[in-house]
Amino acid sequence: MAFLATAVRRAAAYRPSLLSLCPPVTRCYSSPGEKPTEKNVPYEKTLKQEGGAASGPTRALPESADAVVIGGGSLGCQTVYHLAKMGMTNVVLLERDRLTAGTTWHTAGLLWQLRPSDVEVELLAHTRQVVSCDLERETGLHTGWIQNGGLFIASSKQRLDEYRRLMSLGKVYGIESHVLSPAETKDLYPLMNVDDLYGTLYVPKDGTMDPAGTCTTLTRAASARGALVIENCPVTGIQVETDDLGWRKVKAVETPHGTISTPCVVNCAGVWARKLGGMAGVNVPLVAMHHAYVVTERIEGIQNMPNVRDHDASVYLRLQGDALSVGGYEPDPIFWNEVSDKFAFSLFDLDWDVFMQHIEGAINRIPALESTGIKSTVCGPESFTADHKPLMGEAPEVRGFFLGCGFNSAGMMLGGGCGKELAHWIIHGRPEKDMYGYDIRRFHHTLTDNNRWIRERSHESYAKNYSVVFPFDEPLASRNMRKDPLHQELLSQGCVFQERHGWERPGWFNREAPAPVLDYDYYGAYNVSKNHHYKYKDLLGKEYTFDFPPHHDVIKNECLTCRNALAVFNMSYFGKFFLLGPDAKKAADWLFSAEVYKPVGSTVYTCMLNKRGGVESDLTVSRIESGCPGSALAPSFQGDGFYLAIGGGVAQHNWCHIQNVLHDMKFQCRLLDCSEDLGMISIQGPQSRAVLQDVLDADLSNEAFPFSTHKLVRAAGHQVRAMRLSFVGEMGWELHMPAQACVPVYRAVMAAGAKHGICDAGYRAIDSLSIEKGYRHWHADLRPDDTPLEAGLAFTCKLKGSVPFLGRRALEEQKAEGLRRRIVCFTINEKVPMFGLEAIFRNGEPVGHLRRADYGFAIDKTLGYGYIRDPKGGVVSPDFIRNGHFALERMGVTYEAVAHLKSPFDPENKRVKGIY
């Protein structure tokens, strides 16, 4: 066993020196053949030791710049390249040491084209285009791109099903891929052990990038367009100023060699991004982990073989000439530069005690490794985030401070796409694509400075790096961070919670026994006692399937009870804002696409758009009465007032969007966040009026309380704001109330509803009911790169009037030109589950993919919504849809589909009006 023997022998040889290199100062091996160096010590140590004074900066610092990018790794180089390419020539990149000297130097440089996200597939495609084509054409230099293909290993049916999902999505984007049998895999890769394989996914045009070659070429191309790249120049401070309206803005970047005045800083500092953010008072929620791999000696027959990802063994094998780089992701990673003794380890512990599991997995997959030696060992820091997604966009704390960090070992492969989007964000105020999943504003501000949340969630992110991505996955780390007043009440009723934006919201109800979420046990790592008899984890594990989940019938019961009687939904996690003041009407006119300035007591469903006409949010806006006594339901104010209810998962994003608009337009009004102070339950179904008539002191008839209106009423001795609205297509009301009123009002509703068959229901039921009715879900089938016209929400836009609003011009232009894509509802007759990302074919050609799919229990069909295009680039008219023959592909199998121009459930909208 030469491979293992060499590992142990090298460990013993280096042990005396390695054991002395515990964090915070860690020496690591860099490229093959190099001796240990100190080039990757923590940022603060570098500043103290080097100060940039040893060799000095490689260029003279300018006095000012339009933007300063900090960090010369993949993201920094890609960002400065794309900024220059988009016309921003007065841009500076500062690198404290040498290009790629941070995290990028030790990256494996792999690029896989398929990911379980349409946006990521597009980002990866751009990276590939830049590295394999654009840079060489622009500079005449080769970046080191090698197209040797990629092979994903499946040791189970579930894993192969995941790959088949990727394959179907890839067809929409023209990405060639093939599902191979074990025998076909052996033919492709003769050195591979296929005895334990279920199958593989082969993508011929995957490949690898050379970090140094790519970054050098990027900076040369950027420099040719006027950008200034300065190495050996650490940043020691970031100046921030406060404007007349109290907003903090970037002013300048400080270095030991001078200060650069700039309105824009881009934090691409990788594992040191958190330190850099602290200089400006910006929270950067990431954690750095040790990541290691070994480079083998020569292996006969390995030449030209594809790169391999064996997810089930948590191992990757990168072709490196006539050798392999072997790495992986272990459940007990070592935190980089930690103070806590509990998690402080030496490099020796990491390289061999922890790394041995990857070696064993590699030998199982490539038996020839058993007799192959190790040429070199590579170890360095990688930054991980709470949800395994990067941190991008403008920080909510400081205008002009942008993030491009936290890439979870995917910085090279996502760098091109993300660098382009970040550059567009900086220049135009928003990215071109839907980058909400990467936007720092997806996290609530109470979480981004919570060390426990950052540490636990980032650990789980690392440990589950190669886990199957299931539709109903939920984190186990750092739960119960935000709980609404009904949490304990619903937990006792068997509520199985989901986590969104830190909130615990009802997912579905298990009637057998309570299933509380317990403190995080790090999956038993670090000698932390593992949670035993963990009901919640067991229930969650049973949901991990690409088939109908085992609790499918429970969701069905919740849905049909809502359709036939009534159900109660706890929606207290919603964002709840007040827009108040002298200019509140002006602000509302500009912010909201619909006409919301209606009589007091009106409630309007509307969108908020960006200047390109894309939907930043959908929400309800209620005009409220002025001169109220200052209660939580209606604060005292002068002028006009509006109450906003927004999905809780996007509350922080929307808060920042509204505040930025108010500031930029100089509207004299204020935005109050009462999300923590108010709760909300929604009662929906044919019996909702009968039940609530016994609870509320108000006439609930159609004449007295019509749809899309609200009133202040009393329930169970408390004042509540009742709104007649529906998000599931039934007659119903929302009750917004102070936190202390939630439990007594909920209990009163449940007591009154007992004789009518009332039940609790969760968001799994909401997902099914709303898609069945054709209602949009923001960031599911409604995103910032979708316009209301494309999304079938033209009725939310006041285009018939003359009132200007943000995004109006873009919508008018789109309406005049005709829609080049349009959302369509599809149903299939076969009872198979779909979850989104399934390919849509029209007359045999791919025209799009499902954004969102679920099972509709009232119509007893699987249905989904997706945006389709004409492959010829023409207008997508209703006739284009009517005259097409459609099919949906799920995991490589196609199903005949029916396209609907209206919702197949209650297309005349009678039920929400109380007409049954």
CSV table of N, CA and C in Angstrom, one decimal, residues 700-801:
chain,number,residue,atom,x,y,z
A,700,LEU,N,-68.8,40.6,8.3
A,700,LEU,CA,-67.9,40.0,7.3
A,700,LEU,C,-68.6,39.7,6.0
A,701,SER,N,-69.7,40.3,5.8
A,701,SER,CA,-70.4,40.0,4.5
A,701,SER,C,-69.7,40.7,3.3
A,702,ASN,N,-70.0,40.2,2.1
A,702,ASN,CA,-69.3,40.8,0.9
A,702,ASN,C,-69.6,42.3,0.9
A,703,GLU,N,-70.7,42.8,1.2
A,703,GLU,CA,-71.1,44.2,1.1
A,703,GLU,C,-70.3,45.0,2.2
A,704,ALA,N,-70.2,44.5,3.4
A,704,ALA,CA,-69.6,45.2,4.5
A,704,ALA,C,-68.0,45.0,4.5
A,705,PHE,N,-67.6,43.9,3.9
A,705,PHE,CA,-66.1,43.6,4.0
A,705,PHE,C,-65.7,43.0,2.7
A,706,PRO,N,-65.6,43.8,1.6
A,706,PRO,CA,-65.3,43.2,0.3
A,706,PRO,C,-63.8,42.7,0.2
A,707,PHE,N,-63.6,42.0,-0.8
A,707,PHE,CA,-62.2,41.5,-1.1
A,707,PHE,C,-61.3,42.7,-1.3
A,708,SER,N,-60.0,42.6,-0.9
A,708,SER,CA,-59.0,43.6,-1.0
A,708,SER,C,-59.3,44.9,-0.1
A,709,THR,N,-59.9,44.6,1.1
A,709,THR,CA,-60.0,45.7,2.0
A,709,THR,C,-59.6,45.2,3.4
A,710,HIS,N,-59.4,46.2,4.3
A,710,HIS,CA,-59.0,45.8,5.7
A,710,HIS,C,-59.7,46.8,6.7
A,711,LYS,N,-59.7,46.3,7.9
A,711,LYS,CA,-60.3,47.0,9.0
A,711,LYS,C,-59.6,46.7,10.3
A,712,LEU,N,-59.6,47.7,11.2
A,712,LEU,CA,-59.2,47.5,12.6
A,712,LEU,C,-60.4,46.9,13.4
A,713,VAL,N,-60.3,45.7,13.9
A,713,VAL,CA,-61.4,45.1,14.6
A,713,VAL,C,-60.8,44.5,15.9
A,714,ARG,N,-61.7,43.9,16.7
A,714,ARG,CA,-61.3,43.3,17.9
A,714,ARG,C,-61.5,41.8,17.9
A,715,ALA,N,-60.6,41.0,18.4
A,715,ALA,CA,-60.7,39.5,18.5
A,715,ALA,C,-60.1,39.1,19.8
A,716,ALA,N,-60.8,38.3,20.6
A,716,ALA,CA,-60.3,37.7,21.9
A,716,ALA,C,-59.8,38.9,22.8
A,717,GLY,N,-60.5,40.0,22.7
A,717,GLY,CA,-60.1,41.1,23.6
A,717,GLY,C,-58.9,41.9,23.1
A,718,HIS,N,-58.5,41.7,21.9
A,718,HIS,CA,-57.3,42.4,21.3
A,718,HIS,C,-57.7,43.1,20.0
A,719,GLN,N,-57.0,44.2,19.7
A,719,GLN,CA,-57.2,44.9,18.5
A,719,GLN,C,-56.4,44.2,17.4
A,720,VAL,N,-57.0,43.9,16.3
A,720,VAL,CA,-56.2,43.3,15.2
A,720,VAL,C,-56.6,44.0,13.9
A,721,ARG,N,-55.7,43.9,12.9
A,721,ARG,CA,-56.1,44.4,11.6
A,721,ARG,C,-56.4,43.2,10.7
A,722,ALA,N,-57.7,43.2,10.3
A,722,ALA,CA,-58.2,42.1,9.5
A,722,ALA,C,-58.2,42.5,8.0
A,723,MET,N,-57.6,41.7,7.2
A,723,MET,CA,-57.5,41.9,5.7
A,723,MET,C,-58.2,40.8,5.0
A,724,ARG,N,-59.1,41.1,4.1
A,724,ARG,CA,-59.7,40.1,3.3
A,724,ARG,C,-58.8,39.9,2.0
A,725,LEU,N,-58.0,38.8,2.1
A,725,LEU,CA,-57.1,38.5,1.0
A,725,LEU,C,-57.0,37.0,0.9
A,726,SER,N,-56.3,36.6,-0.2
A,726,SER,CA,-56.1,35.1,-0.3
A,726,SER,C,-54.8,34.9,-1.1
A,727,PHE,N,-54.0,33.9,-0.7
A,727,PHE,CA,-52.8,33.5,-1.4
A,727,PHE,C,-52.9,32.1,-1.8
A,728,VAL,N,-54.1,31.5,-1.6
A,728,VAL,CA,-54.3,30.1,-2.0
A,728,VAL,C,-55.5,29.9,-2.9
A,729,GLY,N,-56.3,31.0,-3.2
A,729,GLY,CA,-57.4,30.9,-4.1
A,729,GLY,C,-58.7,30.6,-3.4
A,730,GLU,N,-58.8,30.9,-2.1
A,730,GLU,CA,-60.1,30.7,-1.3
A,730,GLU,C,-60.5,32.0,-0.7
A,731,MET,N,-61.8,32.0,-0.2
A,731,MET,CA,-62.2,33.1,0.6
A,731,MET,C,-61.4,33.0,1.9
A,732,GLY,N,-61.0,34.2,2.4
A,732,GLY,CA,-60.2,34.2,3.6
A,732,GLY,C,-59.8,35.5,4.1
A,733,TRP,N,-59.3,35.6,5.3
A,733,TRP,CA,-58.8,36.8,5.9
A,733,TRP,C,-57.5,36.6,6.6
A,734,GLU,N,-56.7,37.6,6.6
A,734,GLU,CA,-55.4,37.7,7.4
A,734,GLU,C,-55.7,38.5,8.6
A,735,LEU,N,-55.2,38.1,9.7
A,735,LEU,CA,-55.3,38.8,11.0
A,735,LEU,C,-53.9,39.2,11.4
A,736,HIS,N,-53.6,40.5,11.3
A,736,HIS,CA,-52.3,41.1,11.8
A,736,HIS,C,-52.5,41.7,13.1
A,737,MET,N,-51.6,41.3,14.1
A,737,MET,CA,-51.9,41.7,15.5
A,737,MET,C,-50.6,41.8,16.2
A,738,PRO,N,-50.6,42.6,17.4
A,738,PRO,CA,-49.5,42.6,18.2
A,738,PRO,C,-49.0,41.3,18.7
A,739,ALA,N,-47.8,41.1,19.0
A,739,ALA,CA,-47.2,39.8,19.4
A,739,ALA,C,-48.0,39.2,20.5
A,740,GLN,N,-48.4,40.0,21.5
A,740,GLN,CA,-49.0,39.4,22.7
A,740,GLN,C,-50.4,38.9,22.4
A,741,ALA,N,-51.0,39.3,21.3
A,741,ALA,CA,-52.4,38.9,20.9
A,741,ALA,C,-52.4,37.6,20.2
A,742,CYS,N,-51.2,37.1,19.7
A,742,CYS,CA,-51.2,36.0,18.8
A,742,CYS,C,-51.8,34.7,19.4
A,743,VAL,N,-51.4,34.4,20.5
A,743,VAL,CA,-51.8,33.1,21.1
A,743,VAL,C,-53.3,33.1,21.4
A,744,PRO,N,-53.8,34.2,22.2
A,744,PRO,CA,-55.3,34.2,22.5
A,744,PRO,C,-56.1,34.2,21.2
A,745,VAL,N,-55.7,35.0,20.2
A,745,VAL,CA,-56.5,35.1,19.0
A,745,VAL,C,-56.5,33.7,18.2
A,746,TYR,N,-55.3,33.1,18.1
A,746,TYR,CA,-55.2,31.8,17.5
A,746,TYR,C,-56.1,30.8,18.2
A,747,ARG,N,-56.1,30.8,19.5
A,747,ARG,CA,-56.9,29.8,20.2
A,747,ARG,C,-58.4,30.0,20.0
A,748,ALA,N,-58.7,31.3,20.0
A,748,ALA,CA,-60.2,31.6,19.7
A,748,ALA,C,-60.6,31.2,18.3
A,749,VAL,N,-59.7,31.3,17.4
A,749,VAL,CA,-60.1,30.9,16.0
A,749,VAL,C,-60.2,29.4,16.0
A,750,MET,N,-59.2,28.7,16.6
A,750,MET,CA,-59.3,27.2,16.6
A,750,MET,C,-60.5,26.7,17.3
A,751,ALA,N,-60.9,27.3,18.4
A,751,ALA,CA,-62.1,26.9,19.2
A,751,ALA,C,-63.3,27.1,18.3
A,752,ALA,N,-63.4,28.2,17.7
A,752,ALA,CA,-64.6,28.5,16.8
A,752,ALA,C,-64.7,27.6,15.6
A,753,GLY,N,-63.5,27.2,15.1
A,753,GLY,CA,-63.5,26.4,13.9
A,753,GLY,C,-63.6,24.9,14.1
A,754,ALA,N,-63.6,24.5,15.4
A,754,ALA,CA,-63.6,23.0,15.7
A,754,ALA,C,-64.8,22.3,15.0
A,755,LYS,N,-65.9,22.9,15.1
A,755,LYS,CA,-67.1,22.3,14.6
A,755,LYS,C,-67.2,22.3,13.1
A,756,HIS,N,-66.3,23.1,12.5
A,756,HIS,CA,-66.3,23.2,11.0
A,756,HIS,C,-65.1,22.5,10.4
A,757,GLY,N,-64.4,21.7,11.2
A,757,GLY,CA,-63.3,20.9,10.7
A,757,GLY,C,-62.0,21.6,10.4
A,758,ILE,N,-61.8,22.6,11.2
A,758,ILE,CA,-60.6,23.5,11.0
A,758,ILE,C,-59.3,22.6,11.2
A,759,CYS,N,-58.2,23.0,10.5
A,759,CYS,CA,-56.9,22.4,10.7
A,759,CYS,C,-55.8,23.4,10.6
A,760,ASP,N,-54.7,23.1,11.2
A,760,ASP,CA,-53.4,23.8,11.0
A,760,ASP,C,-52.8,23.4,9.7
A,761,ALA,N,-52.2,24.3,9.0
A,761,ALA,CA,-51.5,23.9,7.8
A,761,ALA,C,-50.2,24.7,7.7
A,762,GLY,N,-49.3,24.2,6.9
A,762,GLY,CA,-48.0,24.9,6.8
A,762,GLY,C,-47.7,25.3,5.4
A,763,TYR,N,-46.4,25.7,5.2
A,763,TYR,CA,-46.0,26.3,3.9
A,763,TYR,C,-45.9,25.2,2.8
A,764,ARG,N,-45.7,24.0,3.1
A,764,ARG,CA,-45.8,22.9,2.1
A,764,ARG,C,-47.2,22.9,1.4
A,765,ALA,N,-48.2,23.1,2.2
A,765,ALA,CA,-49.5,23.2,1.7
A,765,ALA,C,-49.7,24.5,0.9
A,766,ILE,N,-49.1,25.6,1.4
A,766,ILE,CA,-49.2,26.9,0.7
A,766,ILE,C,-48.6,26.8,-0.7
A,767,ASP,N,-47.5,26.1,-0.8
A,767,ASP,CA,-46.8,25.9,-2.0
A,767,ASP,C,-47.7,25.2,-3.0
A,768,SER,N,-48.4,24.1,-2.6
A,768,SER,CA,-49.2,23.4,-3.4
A,768,SER,C,-50.5,24.2,-3.8
A,769,LEU,N,-51.1,24.8,-2.8
A,769,LEU,CA,-52.4,25.5,-3.1
A,769,LEU,C,-52.2,26.7,-4.0
A,770,SER,N,-51.1,27.4,-3.8
A,770,SER,CA,-50.8,28.6,-4.5
A,770,SER,C,-50.5,28.3,-6.0
A,771,ILE,N,-49.7,27.3,-6.2
A,771,ILE,CA,-49.3,27.0,-7.6
A,771,ILE,C,-50.5,26.4,-8.3
A,772,GLU,N,-51.4,25.7,-7.6
A,772,GLU,CA,-52.6,25.2,-8.2
A,772,GLU,C,-53.5,26.3,-8.7
A,773,LYS,N,-53.5,27.4,-7.9
A,773,LYS,CA,-54.3,28.6,-8.3
A,773,LYS,C,-53.6,29.5,-9.3
A,774,GLY,N,-52.3,29.3,-9.5
A,774,GLY,CA,-51.6,30.1,-10.4
A,774,GLY,C,-51.0,31.4,-9.8
A,775,TYR,N,-50.9,31.4,-8.5
A,775,TYR,CA,-50.3,32.6,-7.8
A,775,TYR,C,-48.8,32.4,-7.8
A,776,ARG,N,-48.1,33.6,-8.0
A,776,ARG,CA,-46.7,33.6,-8.1
A,776,ARG,C,-46.0,33.5,-6.7
A,777,HIS,N,-44.8,33.0,-6.6
A,777,HIS,CA,-44.0,33.0,-5.4
A,777,HIS,C,-42.7,33.7,-5.8
A,778,TRP,N,-42.4,34.8,-5.0
A,778,TRP,CA,-41.2,35.6,-5.3
A,778,TRP,C,-40.0,34.7,-5.1
A,779,HIS,N,-39.1,34.8,-6.1
A,779,HIS,CA,-37.9,34.0,-6.2
A,779,HIS,C,-38.1,32.5,-6.5
A,780,ALA,N,-39.3,32.1,-6.7
A,780,ALA,CA,-39.6,30.8,-7.3
A,780,ALA,C,-39.9,30.9,-8.7
A,781,ASP,N,-41.0,31.5,-9.0
A,781,ASP,CA,-41.4,31.8,-10.4
A,781,ASP,C,-41.5,33.3,-10.7
A,782,LEU,N,-41.0,34.1,-9.8
A,782,LEU,CA,-41.0,35.6,-10.0
A,782,LEU,C,-39.7,36.1,-9.4
A,783,ARG,N,-38.9,36.6,-10.3
A,783,ARG,CA,-37.5,37.0,-9.9
A,783,ARG,C,-37.2,38.4,-10.4
A,784,PRO,N,-36.1,39.0,-10.0
A,784,PRO,CA,-35.7,40.3,-10.4
A,784,PRO,C,-35.4,40.5,-11.9
A,785,ASP,N,-35.2,39.3,-12.6
A,785,ASP,CA,-35.0,39.4,-14.1
A,785,ASP,C,-36.2,39.1,-14.8
A,786,ASP,N,-37.4,38.9,-14.1
A,786,ASP,CA,-38.7,38.7,-14.8
A,786,ASP,C,-39.5,40.0,-14.7
A,787,THR,N,-40.2,40.4,-15.7
A,787,THR,CA,-41.1,41.6,-15.6
A,787,THR,C,-42.5,41.1,-15.3
A,788,PRO,N,-43.3,42.0,-14.8
A,788,PRO,CA,-44.7,41.6,-14.6
A,788,PRO,C,-45.4,41.2,-15.8
A,789,LEU,N,-45.1,41.7,-17.0
A,789,LEU,CA,-45.7,41.4,-18.2
A,789,LEU,C,-45.4,39.9,-18.6
A,790,GLU,N,-44.1,39.5,-18.4
A,790,GLU,CA,-43.7,38.2,-18.7
A,790,GLU,C,-44.3,37.2,-17.7
A,791,ALA,N,-44.5,37.7,-16.4
A,791,ALA,CA,-45.0,36.8,-15.4
A,791,ALA,C,-46.5,36.7,-15.3
A,792,GLY,N,-47.2,37.3,-16.2
A,792,GLY,CA,-48.7,37.3,-16.2
A,792,GLY,C,-49.3,38.2,-15.1
A,793,LEU,N,-48.5,39.2,-14.7
A,793,LEU,CA,-49.0,40.2,-13.6
A,793,LEU,C,-49.2,41.6,-14.2
A,794,ALA,N,-49.5,41.7,-15.4
A,794,ALA,CA,-49.7,43.0,-16.0
A,794,ALA,C,-50.8,43.8,-15.3
A,795,PHE,N,-51.7,43.1,-14.6
A,795,PHE,CA,-52.8,43.7,-13.9
A,795,PHE,C,-52.3,44.5,-12.7
A,796,THR,N,-51.1,44.3,-12.3
A,796,THR,CA,-50.5,45.0,-11.1
A,796,THR,C,-49.8,46.3,-11.6
A,797,CYS,N,-49.9,46.6,-12.8
A,797,CYS,CA,-49.1,47.8,-13.4
A,797,CYS,C,-50.1,48.9,-13.8
A,798,LYS,N,-49.9,50.1,-13.3
A,798,LYS,CA,-50.7,51.2,-13.7
A,798,LYS,C,-50.3,51.9,-15.0
A,799,LEU,N,-50.3,51.1,-16.0
A,799,LEU,CA,-49.8,51.6,-17.3
A,799,LEU,C,-50.9,52.4,-18.0
A,800,LYS,N,-52.1,52.2,-17.7
A,800,LYS,CA,-53.2,52.9,-18.4
A,800,LYS,C,-53.2,54.4,-17.9
A,801,GLY,N,-52.7,54.7,-16.7
A,801,GLY,CA,-52.6,56.0,-16.3
A,801,GLY,C,-51.3,56.7,-16.7
